[in-house]
């Protein structure tokens, strides 16, 4: 397993993160357990800050909350002077409870409710990213009723779809998000938005995919978007000042993944912007980017305890851990790949190939297919790396498993930032109607 951030193997042969021995963390907090490496998160935030905000001068970096959203995370982001994007009333509520400045919040989503939009207007969020015609008129009506003018970006689908090493220029038209650029829908959307009295159209937004390694796809995105902004200017005389390029910058999960440096990503955007603006004689807009995975992904590690081991000779050896798709659905959903090591025997050499499965009642409940590990024993601790993004935030209570706690480690300190759920938490919202209580008693 490649080590990330402050991860190291200490003299006892244990994995250490943020100066904390993971074997001791397990004694204190149990498993499964999410560990977040605070220094690593801050380091990446600072790389984004220096490459984009200082490097591009007129730029903003907003963290995509969907990757990992908690009170503590929002405090770190505020201290690191980044903005955030949110896609629900729940994420907005969490950010506001963390005292995150509303002016640095962007509100996304393809089906925002009236309540969520009112909440956002009332809170004074910086930008609402309008996704469709239904939302646009509802937002204008709400803003009018609340006697406010709302700053908006319009989300478009630019016809590029990028994933890992490839991008498809004609992709993404078939998307539930945004106004299609290539069939005139985006033009209609801008015309309508500009006619609304309580919307102030500041700019445009696109998001072209996830886990992108190919920087050329961002260059292409900048070009298409600047061309379109120039087009709007020529057609309507209206100048858009803000260009939000979305998220999607790729990270290392497992061997073969080769992400570029954040500074190279910034340079690509910078160069593409200069070229495109010069070609179109268009004034350079403010650039906004929305990284999620690349800020928290490699900062997260999940610790599990190994339980049952099943060997099918000549076929496969299944090593089961005390979590699985309920705390990390990404392997089951996207065939995601992960690396792992035995946190209590991290110096030992690999001896066998095993597959790591979870404890859910589902054959697809796999965490890692075919990984080299030392001879694994029940009771060993397994650390899976790069689980900081889209793990806790996508976790569920499937099979009524309780969600693991989240511990933030830094300089030898470990703070619980999300408590481990208890069985009582599972019943928090269950209600037994009186008639069922009666039936329950009568049947005894
Ligand atoms: N912005 C938007 C609109 C998104 O849909 C996403 C992810 O799906 C992101 C930003 C964050 O992407 P990533 O975590 O890959 O950086």
Short mmCIF file of C-alpha atoms and ligand atoms in Angstrom, two decimals:
data_model
loop_
_atom_site.label_atom_id
_atom_site.label_comp_id
_atom_site.label_asym_id
_atom_site.label_seq_id
_atom_site.Cartn_x
_atom_site.Cartn_y
_atom_site.Cartn_z
CA UNK A 1 0.00 0.00 0.00
CA UNK A 2 1.38 3.41 -0.92
CA UNK A 3 1.56 5.68 2.14
CA UNK A 4 -0.13 9.09 1.97
CA UNK A 5 0.06 12.31 3.99
CA UNK A 6 1.40 11.63 7.50
CA UNK A 7 1.04 7.82 7.24
CA UNK A 8 4.14 5.85 8.29
CA UNK A 9 5.03 2.45 9.66
CA UNK A 10 6.45 2.85 13.20
CA UNK A 11 9.04 0.80 15.06
CA UNK A 12 6.41 -1.64 16.31
CA UNK A 13 5.49 -2.34 12.70
CA UNK A 14 2.16 -0.57 13.14
CA UNK A 15 0.59 1.88 10.76
CA UNK A 16 0.69 5.38 12.22
CA UNK A 17 -1.39 8.34 10.99
CA UNK A 18 -1.16 11.91 12.29
CA UNK A 19 1.28 10.70 14.95
CA UNK A 20 -1.28 8.17 16.26
CA UNK A 21 -0.62 4.43 16.32
CA UNK A 22 -3.61 2.86 14.57
CA UNK A 23 -3.48 -0.24 16.82
CA UNK A 24 -4.00 2.08 19.80
CA UNK A 25 -6.74 3.98 17.94
CA UNK A 26 -8.58 0.67 17.49
CA UNK A 27 -8.17 -0.16 21.21
CA UNK A 28 -9.68 3.21 22.03
CA UNK A 29 -12.38 3.58 19.38
CA UNK A 30 -13.04 0.09 17.98
CA UNK A 31 -13.61 -0.89 14.33
CA UNK A 32 -14.71 -0.21 11.71
CA UNK A 33 -13.31 3.29 12.04
CA UNK A 34 -12.71 6.12 9.60
CA UNK A 35 -9.48 8.05 10.26
CA UNK A 36 -9.00 11.50 8.69
CA UNK A 37 -5.51 13.00 8.48
CA UNK A 38 -5.94 16.72 9.29
CA UNK A 39 -2.44 17.85 8.27
CA UNK A 40 -2.84 16.14 4.91
CA UNK A 41 -6.21 17.81 4.26
CA UNK A 42 -4.74 21.20 5.17
CA UNK A 43 -1.70 20.59 2.98
CA UNK A 44 -3.89 19.88 -0.05
CA UNK A 45 -6.10 22.91 0.69
CA UNK A 46 -2.91 25.02 0.72
CA UNK A 47 -1.71 23.55 -2.57
CA UNK A 48 -5.05 24.51 -4.14
CA UNK A 49 -4.78 27.94 -2.54
CA UNK A 50 -1.28 28.66 -3.83
CA UNK A 51 -1.82 27.13 -7.29
CA UNK A 52 -5.24 28.57 -8.08
CA UNK A 53 -6.09 31.48 -5.79
CA UNK A 54 -2.60 32.99 -5.76
CA UNK A 55 -1.50 31.51 -9.11
CA UNK A 56 -4.49 32.58 -11.19
CA UNK A 57 -5.16 35.72 -9.12
CA UNK A 58 -8.88 36.02 -9.88
CA UNK A 59 -9.96 32.54 -8.76
CA UNK A 60 -11.91 30.77 -6.05
CA UNK A 61 -11.58 27.17 -4.85
CA UNK A 62 -14.74 25.68 -3.41
CA UNK A 63 -14.72 22.24 -1.83
CA UNK A 64 -17.45 19.85 -3.03
CA UNK A 65 -19.19 18.89 0.22
CA UNK A 66 -20.57 15.66 -1.18
CA UNK A 67 -17.13 14.08 -0.79
CA UNK A 68 -17.17 14.40 3.02
CA UNK A 69 -19.39 16.78 4.94
CA UNK A 70 -19.15 17.25 8.71
CA UNK A 71 -18.96 20.19 11.11
CA UNK A 72 -15.21 19.71 11.66
CA UNK A 73 -14.52 19.53 7.91
CA UNK A 74 -16.32 22.83 7.36
CA UNK A 75 -14.28 24.47 10.15
CA UNK A 76 -11.02 23.30 8.53
CA UNK A 77 -12.16 24.64 5.14
CA UNK A 78 -13.11 27.98 6.64
CA UNK A 79 -9.74 28.23 8.39
CA UNK A 80 -8.04 27.37 5.09
CA UNK A 81 -10.01 30.14 3.40
CA UNK A 82 -11.77 27.99 0.80
CA UNK A 83 -15.41 28.11 -0.25
CA UNK A 84 -17.78 25.15 -0.46
CA UNK A 85 -20.49 23.79 -2.70
CA UNK A 86 -23.54 22.08 -1.25
CA UNK A 87 -26.33 20.15 -2.93
CA UNK A 88 -28.97 19.82 -0.25
CA UNK A 89 -30.62 21.50 2.71
CA UNK A 90 -28.76 19.00 4.89
CA UNK A 91 -25.33 20.04 3.67
CA UNK A 92 -26.35 23.70 3.95
CA UNK A 93 -27.63 23.17 7.49
CA UNK A 94 -24.37 21.43 8.50
CA UNK A 95 -22.26 24.24 7.02
CA UNK A 96 -24.32 26.96 8.71
CA UNK A 97 -24.17 25.12 12.03
CA UNK A 98 -20.38 25.08 11.61
CA UNK A 99 -20.56 28.86 11.18
CA UNK A 100 -19.27 28.62 7.63
CA UNK A 101 -19.66 32.05 5.92
CA UNK A 102 -22.77 31.86 3.73
CA UNK A 103 -21.25 34.19 1.14
CA UNK A 104 -18.70 31.48 0.27
CA UNK A 105 -21.37 28.81 -0.34
CA UNK A 106 -22.49 27.72 -3.83
CA UNK A 107 -25.76 25.80 -4.01
CA UNK A 108 -25.96 23.05 -6.66
CA UNK A 109 -28.51 20.36 -7.46
CA UNK A 110 -30.87 19.24 -10.20
CA UNK A 111 -34.01 19.18 -8.04
CA UNK A 112 -33.73 21.73 -5.28
CA UNK A 113 -36.96 22.05 -3.36
CA UNK A 114 -38.82 25.28 -2.61
CA UNK A 115 -37.86 24.86 1.06
CA UNK A 116 -34.19 24.38 0.23
CA UNK A 117 -34.15 27.43 -2.05
CA UNK A 118 -35.88 29.59 0.59
CA UNK A 119 -33.40 28.37 3.19
CA UNK A 120 -30.52 29.30 0.88
CA UNK A 121 -31.91 32.77 0.08
CA UNK A 122 -32.58 33.44 3.75
CA UNK A 123 -29.05 32.35 4.69
CA UNK A 124 -27.60 34.59 1.96
CA UNK A 125 -25.58 31.95 0.11
CA UNK A 126 -23.09 33.41 -2.38
CA UNK A 127 -24.36 31.76 -5.54
CA UNK A 128 -27.21 29.48 -6.56
CA UNK A 129 -26.29 27.33 -9.54
CA UNK A 130 -29.52 27.09 -11.53
CA UNK A 131 -29.91 23.72 -13.18
CA UNK A 132 -33.27 23.78 -15.03
CA UNK A 133 -36.24 25.94 -16.10
CA UNK A 134 -38.49 24.68 -13.28
CA UNK A 135 -35.98 25.80 -10.67
CA UNK A 136 -35.31 29.10 -12.43
CA UNK A 137 -38.84 30.42 -12.26
CA UNK A 138 -39.40 29.04 -8.76
CA UNK A 139 -36.24 30.82 -7.59
CA UNK A 140 -37.25 34.11 -9.20
CA UNK A 141 -40.72 33.91 -7.58
CA UNK A 142 -39.23 33.12 -4.18
CA UNK A 143 -36.66 35.91 -4.43
CA UNK A 144 -39.40 38.35 -5.42
CA UNK A 145 -41.60 37.26 -2.52
CA UNK A 146 -38.63 37.67 -0.16
CA UNK A 147 -37.75 41.02 -1.75
CA UNK A 148 -34.22 39.96 -2.64
CA UNK A 149 -32.09 39.67 -5.75
CA UNK A 150 -30.19 36.41 -6.03
CA UNK A 151 -26.80 35.92 -7.71
CA UNK A 152 -26.86 32.87 -9.96
CA UNK A 153 -24.73 30.80 -12.29
CA UNK A 154 -26.40 28.62 -14.92
CA UNK A 155 -25.22 25.03 -15.23
CA UNK A 156 -24.66 23.77 -18.76
CA UNK A 157 -23.65 20.41 -20.19
CA UNK A 158 -20.85 21.29 -22.60
CA UNK A 159 -20.70 18.00 -24.48
CA UNK A 160 -17.47 16.69 -22.93
CA UNK A 161 -17.44 13.71 -20.63
CA UNK A 162 -14.14 12.89 -18.96
CA UNK A 163 -13.20 9.90 -16.84
CA UNK A 164 -9.71 8.90 -15.80
CA UNK A 165 -7.58 8.80 -18.96
CA UNK A 166 -10.26 9.42 -21.54
CA UNK A 167 -12.69 12.06 -22.50
CA UNK A 168 -15.48 11.91 -25.02
CA UNK A 169 -16.20 15.11 -26.82
CA UNK A 170 -19.77 14.24 -27.63
CA UNK A 171 -20.50 12.80 -24.21
CA UNK A 172 -22.63 14.08 -21.39
CA UNK A 173 -25.54 15.30 -23.52
CA UNK A 174 -27.52 12.45 -22.00
CA UNK A 175 -27.32 13.89 -18.48
CA UNK A 176 -29.89 14.82 -15.88
CA UNK A 177 -27.88 17.96 -15.06
CA UNK A 178 -27.97 21.39 -16.60
CA UNK A 179 -28.94 23.04 -19.86
CA UNK A 180 -27.62 21.44 -23.04
CA UNK A 181 -25.17 23.70 -24.83
CA UNK A 182 -25.36 22.18 -28.28
CA UNK A 183 -29.10 22.23 -29.02
CA UNK A 184 -30.05 25.81 -28.13
CA UNK A 185 -31.46 24.97 -24.68
CA UNK A 186 -28.67 26.87 -22.93
CA UNK A 187 -29.37 29.95 -25.08
CA UNK A 188 -33.04 29.84 -24.08
CA UNK A 189 -32.03 29.44 -20.44
CA UNK A 190 -29.76 32.49 -20.49
CA UNK A 191 -32.37 34.60 -22.31
CA UNK A 192 -34.99 33.68 -19.75
CA UNK A 193 -32.70 34.17 -16.76
CA UNK A 194 -31.68 37.61 -18.03
CA UNK A 195 -35.33 38.58 -18.31
CA UNK A 196 -36.11 37.70 -14.67
CA UNK A 197 -36.23 40.69 -12.36
CA UNK A 198 -34.86 39.00 -9.24
CA UNK A 199 -32.02 36.94 -10.69
CA UNK A 200 -28.57 38.41 -11.30
CA UNK A 201 -26.75 36.21 -13.79
CA UNK A 202 -23.08 36.20 -12.79
CA UNK A 203 -21.74 33.34 -14.83
CA UNK A 204 -21.79 29.80 -16.01
CA UNK A 205 -20.97 26.35 -14.59
CA UNK A 206 -20.05 22.93 -15.97
CA UNK A 207 -18.73 19.71 -14.46
CA UNK A 208 -17.27 17.22 -16.90
CA UNK A 209 -16.69 14.10 -14.83
CA UNK A 210 -14.77 12.48 -12.03
CA UNK A 211 -11.37 10.94 -11.29
CA UNK A 212 -9.91 12.75 -14.33
CA UNK A 213 -6.18 12.33 -14.97
CA UNK A 214 -6.14 13.73 -18.49
CA UNK A 215 -5.52 17.48 -18.05
CA UNK A 216 -6.33 18.07 -21.69
CA UNK A 217 -10.01 17.55 -20.92
CA UNK A 218 -9.95 20.62 -18.63
CA UNK A 219 -8.20 22.62 -21.36
CA UNK A 220 -10.93 21.61 -23.75
CA UNK A 221 -13.61 22.52 -21.23
CA UNK A 222 -12.15 26.03 -20.76
CA UNK A 223 -12.08 26.54 -24.52
CA UNK A 224 -15.72 25.48 -25.02
CA UNK A 225 -16.93 27.57 -22.13
CA UNK A 226 -15.07 30.75 -23.12
CA UNK A 227 -16.32 30.33 -26.69
CA UNK A 228 -19.84 30.09 -25.32
CA UNK A 229 -19.44 33.08 -22.99
CA UNK A 230 -18.20 35.13 -25.95
CA UNK A 231 -21.18 33.88 -27.93
CA UNK A 232 -23.63 35.06 -25.30
CA UNK A 233 -21.92 38.43 -25.21
CA UNK A 234 -22.16 38.79 -28.96
CA UNK A 235 -25.76 37.62 -29.10
CA UNK A 236 -27.19 39.53 -26.11
CA UNK A 237 -24.58 42.16 -25.19
CA UNK A 238 -24.47 40.66 -21.66
CA UNK A 239 -21.05 39.95 -20.16
CA UNK A 240 -20.66 36.94 -17.86
CA UNK A 241 -17.86 37.43 -15.34
CA UNK A 242 -17.60 34.02 -13.68
CA UNK A 243 -16.67 30.61 -15.02
CA UNK A 244 -17.06 27.60 -12.72
CA UNK A 245 -15.27 24.56 -14.15
CA UNK A 246 -16.63 22.01 -11.63
CA UNK A 247 -14.58 19.31 -9.93
CA UNK A 248 -13.22 15.98 -11.04
CA UNK A 249 -9.45 16.15 -10.50
CA UNK A 250 -8.22 12.55 -10.09
CA UNK A 251 -6.35 10.99 -7.17
CA UNK A 252 -4.26 7.89 -6.47
CA UNK A 253 -6.28 4.91 -5.22
CA UNK A 254 -4.17 1.99 -6.43
CA UNK A 255 -1.18 1.17 -8.64
CA UNK A 256 -1.65 2.46 -12.16
CA UNK A 257 -3.31 5.69 -11.00
CA UNK A 258 -1.12 8.62 -11.97
CA UNK A 259 -2.65 11.92 -11.01
CA UNK A 260 -1.00 15.12 -12.18
CA UNK A 261 0.11 17.74 -9.66
CA UNK A 262 -2.36 20.39 -8.56
CA UNK A 263 0.07 23.02 -9.85
CA UNK A 264 0.01 21.37 -13.32
CA UNK A 265 -3.77 21.39 -13.26
CA UNK A 266 -3.71 25.12 -12.43
CA UNK A 267 -1.21 25.82 -15.20
CA UNK A 268 -3.38 23.96 -17.71
CA UNK A 269 -6.39 26.07 -16.76
CA UNK A 270 -4.30 29.25 -16.80
CA UNK A 271 -2.81 28.59 -20.25
CA UNK A 272 -6.13 27.48 -21.71
CA UNK A 273 -7.79 30.58 -20.33
CA UNK A 274 -5.20 32.89 -21.82
CA UNK A 275 -5.45 31.24 -25.23
CA UNK A 276 -9.24 31.10 -25.29
CA UNK A 277 -9.72 34.69 -24.07
CA UNK A 278 -7.17 35.96 -26.57
CA UNK A 279 -8.82 34.07 -29.45
CA UNK A 280 -12.23 35.40 -28.56
CA UNK A 281 -11.02 38.85 -27.40
CA UNK A 282 -13.03 38.11 -24.30
CA UNK A 283 -12.15 39.62 -20.87
CA UNK A 284 -10.74 37.05 -18.49
CA UNK A 285 -13.48 35.84 -16.13
CA UNK A 286 -13.07 34.81 -12.51
CA UNK A 287 -12.35 31.05 -12.37
CA UNK A 288 -14.00 28.79 -9.81
CA UNK A 289 -13.11 25.13 -9.32
CA UNK A 290 -14.88 22.57 -7.14
CA UNK A 291 -12.55 19.78 -6.04
CA UNK A 292 -14.00 17.22 -3.64
CA UNK A 293 -12.23 13.87 -3.93
CA UNK A 294 -8.80 15.43 -4.41
CA UNK A 295 -9.03 17.37 -1.12
CA UNK A 296 -10.08 14.53 1.20
CA UNK A 297 -9.68 11.25 -0.71
CA UNK A 298 -6.10 10.32 0.21
CA UNK A 299 -6.52 11.79 3.71
CA UNK A 300 -8.93 9.02 4.76
CA UNK A 301 -8.14 5.50 5.95
CA UNK A 302 -10.64 2.91 7.16
CA UNK A 303 -9.63 0.43 9.85
CA UNK A 304 -11.37 -2.95 10.09
CA UNK A 305 -10.95 -6.11 12.15
CA UNK A 306 -10.61 -9.34 10.21
CA UNK A 307 -13.18 -11.98 11.15
CA UNK A 308 -13.99 -15.12 9.17
CA UNK A 309 -11.72 -16.40 6.41
CA UNK A 310 -13.00 -18.75 3.72
CA UNK A 311 -10.67 -20.48 1.31
CA UNK A 312 -11.98 -22.19 -1.81
CA UNK A 313 -8.91 -24.12 -2.97
CA UNK A 314 -7.81 -23.12 -6.44
CA UNK A 315 -10.49 -20.44 -6.62
CA UNK A 316 -10.22 -17.66 -4.02
CA UNK A 317 -9.59 -16.84 -0.40
CA UNK A 318 -12.20 -14.52 1.09
CA UNK A 319 -11.12 -12.45 4.09
CA UNK A 320 -14.16 -10.90 5.78
CA UNK A 321 -13.96 -7.65 7.75
CA UNK A 322 -16.43 -6.08 10.17
CA UNK A 323 -17.67 -3.45 7.68
CA UNK A 324 -18.15 -3.49 3.93
CA UNK A 325 -20.47 -1.89 1.39
CA UNK A 326 -22.40 -0.09 4.15
CA UNK A 327 -19.34 2.04 4.98
CA UNK A 328 -17.77 1.93 1.50
CA UNK A 329 -20.15 1.20 -1.39
CA UNK A 330 -17.70 2.34 -4.07
CA UNK A 331 -16.30 -1.09 -5.01
CA UNK A 332 -19.80 -2.51 -5.35
CA UNK A 333 -21.06 0.59 -7.21
CA UNK A 334 -18.16 1.55 -9.45
CA UNK A 335 -15.69 -1.35 -9.34
CA UNK A 336 -13.43 1.04 -7.44
CA UNK A 337 -9.94 -0.23 -6.58
CA UNK A 338 -8.25 0.18 -3.20
CA UNK A 339 -4.99 -0.72 -1.50
CA UNK A 340 -4.66 -2.04 2.05
CA UNK A 341 -2.19 -3.35 4.59
CA UNK A 342 -2.33 -5.12 7.92
CA UNK A 343 -2.13 -2.18 10.34
CA UNK A 344 -0.81 -4.39 13.19
CA UNK A 345 1.82 -6.16 11.00
CA UNK A 346 2.67 -3.50 8.47
CA UNK A 347 6.34 -4.48 8.07
CA UNK A 348 5.63 -8.07 7.07
CA UNK A 349 6.03 -9.19 3.49
CA UNK A 350 3.12 -10.28 1.34
CA UNK A 351 2.64 -14.04 1.19
CA UNK A 352 -0.77 -14.64 -0.32
CA UNK A 353 -3.42 -13.17 -2.60
CA UNK A 354 -6.81 -12.71 -0.95
CA UNK A 355 -10.04 -10.80 -1.59
CA UNK A 356 -11.53 -8.55 1.07
CA UNK A 357 -15.25 -8.88 1.59
CA UNK A 358 -17.67 -7.21 3.97
CA UNK A 359 -20.32 -8.56 6.33
CA UNK A 360 -23.42 -7.49 4.40
CA UNK A 361 -25.81 -10.13 3.12
CA UNK A 362 -24.92 -9.44 -0.50
CA UNK A 363 -22.50 -11.32 -2.78
CA UNK A 364 -21.45 -8.00 -4.31
CA UNK A 365 -20.32 -6.74 -0.91
CA UNK A 366 -16.62 -6.63 -1.83
CA UNK A 367 -14.02 -4.05 -0.79
CA UNK A 368 -10.93 -5.30 -2.64
CA UNK A 369 -10.52 -8.04 -5.22
CA UNK A 370 -7.15 -9.83 -5.28
CA UNK A 371 -4.72 -8.11 -2.97
CA UNK A 372 -1.28 -9.31 -1.83
CA UNK A 373 -1.06 -9.48 1.98
CA UNK A 374 0.96 -11.32 4.64
CA UNK A 375 -0.80 -14.50 5.82
CA UNK A 376 -3.97 -12.95 7.26
CA UNK A 377 -5.37 -14.18 10.59
CA UNK A 378 -8.71 -13.53 12.23
CA UNK A 379 -8.23 -10.59 14.61
CA UNK A 380 -5.73 -8.79 12.36
CA UNK A 381 -6.41 -5.12 11.63
CA UNK A 382 -6.85 -4.17 8.00
CA UNK A 383 -6.25 -0.55 6.93
CA UNK A 384 -7.78 0.44 3.59
CA UNK A 385 -6.27 3.68 2.25
CA UNK A 386 -7.76 6.57 0.24
CA UNK A 387 -11.25 6.25 1.73
CA UNK A 388 -11.66 9.92 2.67
CA UNK A 389 -14.00 10.82 -0.21
CA UNK A 390 -17.43 9.32 -0.92
CA UNK A 391 -17.15 6.73 1.88
CA UNK A 392 -18.57 8.23 5.07
CA UNK A 393 -20.76 10.52 2.92
CA UNK A 394 -22.16 7.53 1.00
CA UNK A 395 -22.44 5.19 3.99
CA UNK A 396 -25.73 3.54 4.89
CA UNK A 397 -27.37 1.42 7.54
CA UNK A 398 -27.85 -1.47 5.12
CA UNK A 399 -28.54 -4.67 7.09
CA UNK A 400 -28.97 -2.31 10.04
CA UNK A 401 -25.23 -1.98 10.41
CA UNK A 402 -24.26 0.99 12.53
CA UNK A 403 -22.14 3.63 10.81
CA UNK A 404 -18.51 3.78 12.01
CA UNK A 405 -17.21 6.80 13.88
CA UNK A 406 -14.84 9.31 12.30
CA UNK A 407 -11.65 10.30 14.10
CA UNK A 408 -9.56 13.31 13.10
CA UNK A 409 -5.87 12.80 13.86
CA UNK A 410 -3.20 15.47 14.07
CA UNK A 411 0.15 15.75 15.87
CA UNK A 412 -0.50 12.68 18.05
CA UNK A 413 -4.04 13.80 19.00
CA UNK A 414 -7.15 11.91 18.01
CA UNK A 415 -10.53 13.64 18.17
CA UNK A 416 -13.85 11.99 17.45
CA UNK A 417 -15.60 14.22 14.91
CA UNK A 418 -18.49 11.84 14.23
CA UNK A 419 -19.61 9.43 16.94
CA UNK A 420 -19.96 5.74 16.14
CA UNK A 421 -23.67 4.90 15.83
CA UNK A 422 -25.24 2.65 18.42
CA UNK A 423 -28.08 0.16 18.04
CA UNK A 424 -30.29 2.68 19.82
CA UNK A 425 -29.47 5.21 17.05
CA UNK A 426 -30.94 2.76 14.55
CA UNK A 427 -34.30 3.08 16.27
CA UNK A 428 -34.11 6.89 16.56
CA UNK A 429 -36.75 7.42 13.90
CA UNK A 430 -38.68 4.15 14.12
CA UNK A 431 -42.23 4.43 15.37
CA UNK A 432 -44.42 1.53 16.36
CA UNK A 433 -48.08 2.41 15.68
CA UNK A 434 -50.44 1.65 18.55
CA UNK A 435 -52.28 -1.01 16.55
CA UNK A 436 -49.07 -2.95 16.01
CA UNK A 437 -48.23 -2.79 19.69
CA UNK A 438 -51.64 -4.27 20.38
CA UNK A 439 -51.14 -7.01 17.79
CA UNK A 440 -47.70 -7.71 19.14
CA UNK A 441 -49.08 -8.23 22.67
CA UNK A 442 -52.13 -10.16 21.48
CA UNK A 443 -50.02 -12.60 19.53
CA UNK A 444 -48.01 -13.62 22.60
N1 LIG B 1 -18.97 19.68 -8.68
C1 LIG B 1 -20.01 18.96 -9.14
C2 LIG B 1 -21.13 19.68 -9.79
C3 LIG B 1 -20.04 17.58 -9.00
O1 LIG B 1 -21.08 16.87 -9.46
C4 LIG B 1 -18.94 16.92 -8.37
C5 LIG B 1 -18.92 15.46 -8.20
O2 LIG B 1 -19.69 14.70 -8.68
C6 LIG B 1 -17.90 17.71 -7.88
C7 LIG B 1 -17.94 19.08 -8.06
C8 LIG B 1 -16.73 17.11 -7.18
O3 LIG B 1 -16.05 16.21 -7.96
P1 LIG B 1 -14.73 15.51 -7.44
O4 LIG B 1 -15.01 14.99 -6.08
O5 LIG B 1 -14.48 14.42 -8.42
O6 LIG B 1 -13.66 16.55 -7.43
#
